[in-house]
Short mmCIF file of C-alpha atoms in Angstrom, two decimals:
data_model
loop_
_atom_site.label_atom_id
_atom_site.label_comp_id
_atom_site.label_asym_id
_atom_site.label_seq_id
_atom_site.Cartn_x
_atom_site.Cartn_y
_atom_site.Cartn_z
CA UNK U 652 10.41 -56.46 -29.38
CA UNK U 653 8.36 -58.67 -26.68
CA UNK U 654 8.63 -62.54 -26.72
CA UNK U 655 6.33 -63.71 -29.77
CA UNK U 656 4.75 -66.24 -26.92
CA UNK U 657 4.05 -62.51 -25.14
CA UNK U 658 1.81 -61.11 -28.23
CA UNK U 659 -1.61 -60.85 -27.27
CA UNK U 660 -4.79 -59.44 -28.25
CA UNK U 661 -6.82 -56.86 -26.58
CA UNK U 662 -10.32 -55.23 -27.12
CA UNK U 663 -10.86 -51.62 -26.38
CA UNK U 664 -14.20 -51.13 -25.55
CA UNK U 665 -14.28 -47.53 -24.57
CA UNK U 666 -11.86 -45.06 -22.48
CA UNK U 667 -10.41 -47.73 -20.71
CA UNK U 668 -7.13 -46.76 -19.62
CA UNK U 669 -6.41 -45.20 -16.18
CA UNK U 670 -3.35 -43.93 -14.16
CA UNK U 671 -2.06 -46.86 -12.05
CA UNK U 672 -2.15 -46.71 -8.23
CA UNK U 673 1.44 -48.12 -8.13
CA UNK U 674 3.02 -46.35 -10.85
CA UNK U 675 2.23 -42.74 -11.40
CA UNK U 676 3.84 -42.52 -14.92
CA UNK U 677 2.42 -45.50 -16.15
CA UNK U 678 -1.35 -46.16 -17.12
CA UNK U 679 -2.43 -49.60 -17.58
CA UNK U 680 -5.43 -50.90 -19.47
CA UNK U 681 -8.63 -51.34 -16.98
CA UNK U 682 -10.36 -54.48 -17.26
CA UNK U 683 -8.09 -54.97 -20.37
CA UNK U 684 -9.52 -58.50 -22.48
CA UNK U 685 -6.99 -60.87 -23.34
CA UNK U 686 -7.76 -63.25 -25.95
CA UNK U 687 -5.35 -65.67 -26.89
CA UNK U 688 -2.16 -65.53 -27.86
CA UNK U 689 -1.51 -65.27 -31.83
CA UNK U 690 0.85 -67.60 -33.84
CA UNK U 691 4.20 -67.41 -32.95
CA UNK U 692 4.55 -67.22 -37.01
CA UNK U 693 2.58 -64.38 -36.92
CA UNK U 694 3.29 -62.21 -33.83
CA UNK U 695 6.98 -62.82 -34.80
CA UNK U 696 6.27 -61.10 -38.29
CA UNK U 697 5.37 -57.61 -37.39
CA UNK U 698 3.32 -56.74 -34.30
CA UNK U 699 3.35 -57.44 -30.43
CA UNK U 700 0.15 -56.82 -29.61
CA UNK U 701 -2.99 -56.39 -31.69
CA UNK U 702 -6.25 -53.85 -30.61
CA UNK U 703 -9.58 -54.41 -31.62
CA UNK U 704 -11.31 -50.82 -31.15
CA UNK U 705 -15.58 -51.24 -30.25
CA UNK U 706 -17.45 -49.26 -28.59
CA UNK U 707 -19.17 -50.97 -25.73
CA UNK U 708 -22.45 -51.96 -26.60
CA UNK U 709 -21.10 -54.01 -30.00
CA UNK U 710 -21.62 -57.31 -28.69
CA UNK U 711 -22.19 -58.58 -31.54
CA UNK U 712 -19.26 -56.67 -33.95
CA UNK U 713 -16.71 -58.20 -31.06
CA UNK U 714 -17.73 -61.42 -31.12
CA UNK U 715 -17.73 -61.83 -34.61
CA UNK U 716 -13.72 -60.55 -34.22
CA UNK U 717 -12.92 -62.46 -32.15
CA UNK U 718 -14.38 -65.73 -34.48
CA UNK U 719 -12.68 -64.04 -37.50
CA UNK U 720 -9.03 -63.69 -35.85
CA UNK U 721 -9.50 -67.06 -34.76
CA UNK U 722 -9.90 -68.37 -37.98
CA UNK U 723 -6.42 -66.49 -39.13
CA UNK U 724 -4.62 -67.92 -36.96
CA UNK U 725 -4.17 -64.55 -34.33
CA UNK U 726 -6.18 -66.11 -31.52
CA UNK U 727 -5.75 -69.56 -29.79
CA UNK U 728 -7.49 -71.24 -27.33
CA UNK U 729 -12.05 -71.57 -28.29
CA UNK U 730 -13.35 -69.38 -25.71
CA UNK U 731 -12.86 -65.20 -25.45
CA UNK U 732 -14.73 -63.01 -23.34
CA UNK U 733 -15.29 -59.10 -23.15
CA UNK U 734 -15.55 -56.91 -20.05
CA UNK U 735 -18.10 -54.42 -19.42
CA UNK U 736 -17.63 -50.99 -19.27
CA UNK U 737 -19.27 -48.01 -18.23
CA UNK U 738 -18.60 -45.88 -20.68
CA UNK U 739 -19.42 -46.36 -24.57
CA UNK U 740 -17.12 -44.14 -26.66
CA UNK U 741 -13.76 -45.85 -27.76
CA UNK U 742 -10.76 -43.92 -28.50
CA UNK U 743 -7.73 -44.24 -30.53
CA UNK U 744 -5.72 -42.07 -28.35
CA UNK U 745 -6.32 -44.89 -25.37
CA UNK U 746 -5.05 -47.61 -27.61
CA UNK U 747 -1.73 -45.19 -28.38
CA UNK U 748 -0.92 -44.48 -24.92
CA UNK U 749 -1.14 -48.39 -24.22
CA UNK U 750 1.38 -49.04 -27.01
CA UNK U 751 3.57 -46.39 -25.22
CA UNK U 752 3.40 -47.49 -21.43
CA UNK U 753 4.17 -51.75 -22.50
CA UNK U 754 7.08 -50.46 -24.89
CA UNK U 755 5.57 -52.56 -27.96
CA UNK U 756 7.61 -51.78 -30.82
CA UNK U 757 4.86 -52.63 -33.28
CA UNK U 758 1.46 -52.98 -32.93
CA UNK U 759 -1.71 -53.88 -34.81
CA UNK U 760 -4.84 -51.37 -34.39
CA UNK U 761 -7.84 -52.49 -36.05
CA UNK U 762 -11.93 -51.30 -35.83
CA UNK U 763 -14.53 -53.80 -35.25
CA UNK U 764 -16.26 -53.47 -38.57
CA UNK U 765 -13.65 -54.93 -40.75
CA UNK U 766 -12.73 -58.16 -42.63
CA UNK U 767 -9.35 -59.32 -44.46
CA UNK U 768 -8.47 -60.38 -47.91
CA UNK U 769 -7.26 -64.34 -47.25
CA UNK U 770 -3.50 -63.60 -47.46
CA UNK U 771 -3.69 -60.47 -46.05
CA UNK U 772 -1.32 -61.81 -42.91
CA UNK U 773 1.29 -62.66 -45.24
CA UNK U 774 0.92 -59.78 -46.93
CA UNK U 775 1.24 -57.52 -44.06
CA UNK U 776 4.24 -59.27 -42.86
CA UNK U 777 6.11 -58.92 -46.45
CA UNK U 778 5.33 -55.01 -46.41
CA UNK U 779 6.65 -53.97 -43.07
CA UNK U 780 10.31 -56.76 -44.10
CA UNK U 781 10.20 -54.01 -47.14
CA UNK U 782 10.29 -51.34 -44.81
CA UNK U 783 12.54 -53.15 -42.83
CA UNK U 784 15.15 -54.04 -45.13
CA UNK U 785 15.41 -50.74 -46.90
CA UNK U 786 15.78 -48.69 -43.93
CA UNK U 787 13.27 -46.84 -43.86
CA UNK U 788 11.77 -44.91 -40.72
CA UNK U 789 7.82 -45.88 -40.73
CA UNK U 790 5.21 -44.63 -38.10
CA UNK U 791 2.68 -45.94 -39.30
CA UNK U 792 1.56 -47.79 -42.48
CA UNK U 793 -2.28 -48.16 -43.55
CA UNK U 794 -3.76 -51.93 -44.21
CA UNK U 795 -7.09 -50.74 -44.49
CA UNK U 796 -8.12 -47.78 -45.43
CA UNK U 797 -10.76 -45.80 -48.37
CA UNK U 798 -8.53 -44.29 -50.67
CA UNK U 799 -8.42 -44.85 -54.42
CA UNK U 800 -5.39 -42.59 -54.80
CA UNK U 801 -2.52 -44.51 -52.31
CA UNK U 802 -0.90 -46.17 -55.34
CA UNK U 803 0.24 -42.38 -56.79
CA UNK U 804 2.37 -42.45 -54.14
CA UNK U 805 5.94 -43.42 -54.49
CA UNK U 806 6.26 -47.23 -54.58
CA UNK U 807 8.66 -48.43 -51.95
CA UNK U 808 8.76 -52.23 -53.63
CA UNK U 809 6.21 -54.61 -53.58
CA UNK U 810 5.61 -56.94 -51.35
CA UNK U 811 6.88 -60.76 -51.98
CA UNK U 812 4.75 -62.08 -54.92
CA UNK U 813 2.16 -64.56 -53.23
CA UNK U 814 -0.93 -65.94 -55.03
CA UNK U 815 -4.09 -63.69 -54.45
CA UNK U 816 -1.80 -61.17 -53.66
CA UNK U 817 -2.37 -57.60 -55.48
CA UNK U 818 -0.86 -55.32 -52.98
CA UNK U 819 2.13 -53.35 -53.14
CA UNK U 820 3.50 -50.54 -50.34
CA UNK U 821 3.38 -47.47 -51.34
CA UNK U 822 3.79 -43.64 -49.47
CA UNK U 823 0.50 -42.79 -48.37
CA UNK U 824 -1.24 -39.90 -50.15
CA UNK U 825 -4.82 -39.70 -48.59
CA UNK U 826 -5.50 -42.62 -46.76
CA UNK U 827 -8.56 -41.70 -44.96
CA UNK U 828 -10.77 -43.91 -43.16
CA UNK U 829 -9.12 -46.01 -39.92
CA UNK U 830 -10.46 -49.35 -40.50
CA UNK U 831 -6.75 -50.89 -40.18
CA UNK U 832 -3.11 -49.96 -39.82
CA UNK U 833 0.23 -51.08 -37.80
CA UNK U 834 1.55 -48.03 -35.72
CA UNK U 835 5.37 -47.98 -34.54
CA UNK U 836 6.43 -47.00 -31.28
CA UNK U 837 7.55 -43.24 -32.98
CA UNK U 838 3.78 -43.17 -34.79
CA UNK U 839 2.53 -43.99 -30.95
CA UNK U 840 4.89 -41.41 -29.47
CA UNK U 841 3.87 -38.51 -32.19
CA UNK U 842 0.39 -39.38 -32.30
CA UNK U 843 -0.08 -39.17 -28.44
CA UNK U 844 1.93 -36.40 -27.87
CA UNK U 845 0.15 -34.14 -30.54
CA UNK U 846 -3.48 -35.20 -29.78
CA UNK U 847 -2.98 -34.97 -26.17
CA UNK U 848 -2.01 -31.54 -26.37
CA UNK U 849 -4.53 -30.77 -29.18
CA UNK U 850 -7.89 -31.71 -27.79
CA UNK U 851 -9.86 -29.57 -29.65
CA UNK U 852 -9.80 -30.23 -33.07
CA UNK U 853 -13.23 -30.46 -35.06
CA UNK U 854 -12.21 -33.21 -38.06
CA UNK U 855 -12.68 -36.16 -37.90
CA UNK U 856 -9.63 -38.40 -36.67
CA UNK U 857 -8.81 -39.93 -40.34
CA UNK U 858 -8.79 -36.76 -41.79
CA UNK U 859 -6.98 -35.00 -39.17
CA UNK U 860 -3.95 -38.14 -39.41
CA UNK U 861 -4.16 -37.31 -43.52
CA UNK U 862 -3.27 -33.63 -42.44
CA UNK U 863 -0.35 -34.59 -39.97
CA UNK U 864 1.13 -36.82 -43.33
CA UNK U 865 0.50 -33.75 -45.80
CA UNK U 866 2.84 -31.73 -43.05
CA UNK U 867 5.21 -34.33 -43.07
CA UNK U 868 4.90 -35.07 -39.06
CA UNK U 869 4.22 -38.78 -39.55
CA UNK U 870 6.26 -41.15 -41.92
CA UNK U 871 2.91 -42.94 -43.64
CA UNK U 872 3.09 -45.89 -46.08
CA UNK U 873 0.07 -47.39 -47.40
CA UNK U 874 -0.75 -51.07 -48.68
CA UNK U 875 -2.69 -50.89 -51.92
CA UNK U 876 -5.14 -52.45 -52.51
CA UNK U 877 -5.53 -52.26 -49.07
CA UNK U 878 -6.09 -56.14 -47.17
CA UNK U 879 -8.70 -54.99 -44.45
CA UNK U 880 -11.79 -53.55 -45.45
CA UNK U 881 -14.84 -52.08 -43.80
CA UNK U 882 -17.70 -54.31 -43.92
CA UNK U 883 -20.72 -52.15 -44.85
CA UNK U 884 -22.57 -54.52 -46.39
CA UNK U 885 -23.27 -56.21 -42.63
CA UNK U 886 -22.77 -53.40 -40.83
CA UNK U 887 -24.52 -50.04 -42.10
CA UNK U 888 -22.28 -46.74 -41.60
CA UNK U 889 -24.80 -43.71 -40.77
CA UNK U 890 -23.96 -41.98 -43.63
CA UNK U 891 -24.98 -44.63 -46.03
CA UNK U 892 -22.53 -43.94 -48.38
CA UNK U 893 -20.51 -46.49 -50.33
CA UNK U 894 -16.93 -46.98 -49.65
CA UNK U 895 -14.76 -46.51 -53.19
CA UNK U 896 -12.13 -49.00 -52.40
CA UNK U 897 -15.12 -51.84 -52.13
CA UNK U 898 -14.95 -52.94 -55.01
CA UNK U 899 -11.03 -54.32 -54.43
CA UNK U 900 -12.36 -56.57 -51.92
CA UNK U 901 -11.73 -59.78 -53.49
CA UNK U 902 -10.96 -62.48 -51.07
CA UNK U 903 -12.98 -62.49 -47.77
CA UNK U 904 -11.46 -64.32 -44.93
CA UNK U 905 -14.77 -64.01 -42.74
CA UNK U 906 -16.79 -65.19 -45.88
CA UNK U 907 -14.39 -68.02 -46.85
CA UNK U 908 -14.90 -69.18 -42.25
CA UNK U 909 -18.20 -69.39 -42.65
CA UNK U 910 -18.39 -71.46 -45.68
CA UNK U 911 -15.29 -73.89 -44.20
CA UNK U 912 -15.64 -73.68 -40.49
CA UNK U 913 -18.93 -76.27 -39.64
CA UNK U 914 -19.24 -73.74 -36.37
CA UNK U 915 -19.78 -71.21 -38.26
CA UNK U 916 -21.93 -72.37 -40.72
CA UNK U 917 -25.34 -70.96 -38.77
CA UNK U 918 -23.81 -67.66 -38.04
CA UNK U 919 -25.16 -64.61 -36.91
CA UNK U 920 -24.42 -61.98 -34.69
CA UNK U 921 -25.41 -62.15 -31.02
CA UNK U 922 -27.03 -58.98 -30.05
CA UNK U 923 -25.85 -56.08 -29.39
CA UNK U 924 -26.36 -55.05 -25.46
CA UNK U 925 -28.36 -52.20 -25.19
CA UNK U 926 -26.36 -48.89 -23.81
CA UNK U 927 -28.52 -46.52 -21.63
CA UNK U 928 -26.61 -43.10 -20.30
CA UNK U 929 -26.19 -43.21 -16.56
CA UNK U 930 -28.14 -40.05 -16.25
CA UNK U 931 -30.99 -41.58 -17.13
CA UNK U 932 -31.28 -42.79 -13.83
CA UNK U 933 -31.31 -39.92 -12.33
CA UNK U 934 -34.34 -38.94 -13.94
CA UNK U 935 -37.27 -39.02 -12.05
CA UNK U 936 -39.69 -41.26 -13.73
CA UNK U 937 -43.13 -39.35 -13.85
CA UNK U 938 -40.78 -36.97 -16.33
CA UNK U 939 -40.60 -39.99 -19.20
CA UNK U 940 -44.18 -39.35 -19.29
CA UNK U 941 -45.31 -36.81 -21.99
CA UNK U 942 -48.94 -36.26 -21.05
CA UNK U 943 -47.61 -35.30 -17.44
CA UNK U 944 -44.69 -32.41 -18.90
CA UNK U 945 -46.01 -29.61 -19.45
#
């Protein structure tokens, strides 16, 4: 595992890795964010490295990360900045390939919609000393996720008993939705190696990951209730519906920073920057007007 004084944090705004011009086996993240270095308490509990998945435009969703890891402890340091990028769609398969090249053992992957239950760190850290001390081979184990049915599956042990806490590890049944979850260096190494060679696939990603578990290619553990949830409630999903596992959200740790944090207390998003394909500049201008197209 890196040096806990090593763990960082980055934010993956779209396809951001490239091939490096020094190393032809390696690709490095472009333009890669760094924001802080987390606790050593926590970085030394179960990840090196922790992603934050947005697509570019999401000024807002990533600065309201950012605030919330802060407030957990994960960041240091009261300034964070994002990069630019050309391109707006952000991939999981970038963020594997990353956790392959820097030989993190453990890493956190979350999206930019999410919150946490208020212990979810210790939590987190309990479940994957479970793993740990039992022996067990883990790729990768679900802390968020929209699945009423992960605590069917057999129970591993539950995590240390810690007020608030309600979660317990269990082996993941359908965990769909990829709002949260730790990924080994194995769940890195299967996951890139079968998507890279499977590019065409017409599921979604969460469903496609619940397949590869139902086949047995991934060891998957789930934490339920889960500690990271989507927030819907401040950030619409295009299909409008509901989330199931909503109503477990007990303990919000971006609700709880804005009632004790003073610089937070006036919170709101800043807007989001507004993303405008690249070929819309090649477009000749008299065609944007209808009355002139026949």
């Amino acid at each position: 595992m890196q040096e806990a004084d090593a763990a960082a944090t980055s934010f993956i705004s779209n396809t951001v890795l490239r091939s490096s011009a020094h190393t032809s086996n390696v690709i490095d993240l472009e333009e890669s964010v760094q924001l802080g270095t987390p606790s050593t308490e926590y970085s030394q509990a179960f990840t090196d490295h922790i992603y934050c998945i947005s697509e570019e435009p999401r000024t807002g969703r990533r600065a309201r990360m950012t605030e919330l890891l802060r407030y957990l402890g994960l960041l240091q340091g009261s300034t964070a900045t994002t990069t630019v990028f050309s391109k707006s769609q952000a991939r999981h398969i970038d963020v594997w390939r990353d956790i392959i090249n820097n030989g993190y053992a453990r890493a956190l992957v979350l999206e930019d919609d999410v919150d946490f239950e208020i212990d979810a760190i210790a939590t987190i850290g309990n479940a994957i000393g479970v793993l740990e001390k039992s022996g067990a081979d883990w790729d990768i184990v679900y802390i968020g996720h929209c699945s009423m049915e992960e605590d069917t599956g057999s129970k591993i042990a539950p995590p240390l008993r810690l007020k608030h806490n309600r979660s317990k590890l269990y082996r993941s049944v359908h965990p769909f939705c990829t709002s949260g979850y730790l990924l080994s260096t194995s769940g890195a190494q299967k996951l890139y190696a079968y998507f890279s060679k499977n590019t065409s696939q017409k599921h979604a990603l969460d469903v496609q990951l619940v397949a590869l578990i139902k086949r047995k290619m991934l060891q998957s553990y789930s934490l339920h209730p889960p500690v990271v949830y989507q927030r819907r409630d401040l950030y619409p999903s295009d299909d409008g519906l509901e989330l199931k596992v909503a109503h477990l959200f007990r303990n919000s740790a971006w609700d709880e920073a804005l009632a004790f944090e003073p610089r937070l207390a006036n919170w709101t998003d800043p807007p989001d920057r507004q993303y405008e394909d690249p070929a819309y500049s090649q477009i000749p201008r008299w065609m944007e007007d209808r009355n002139q197209v026949n």
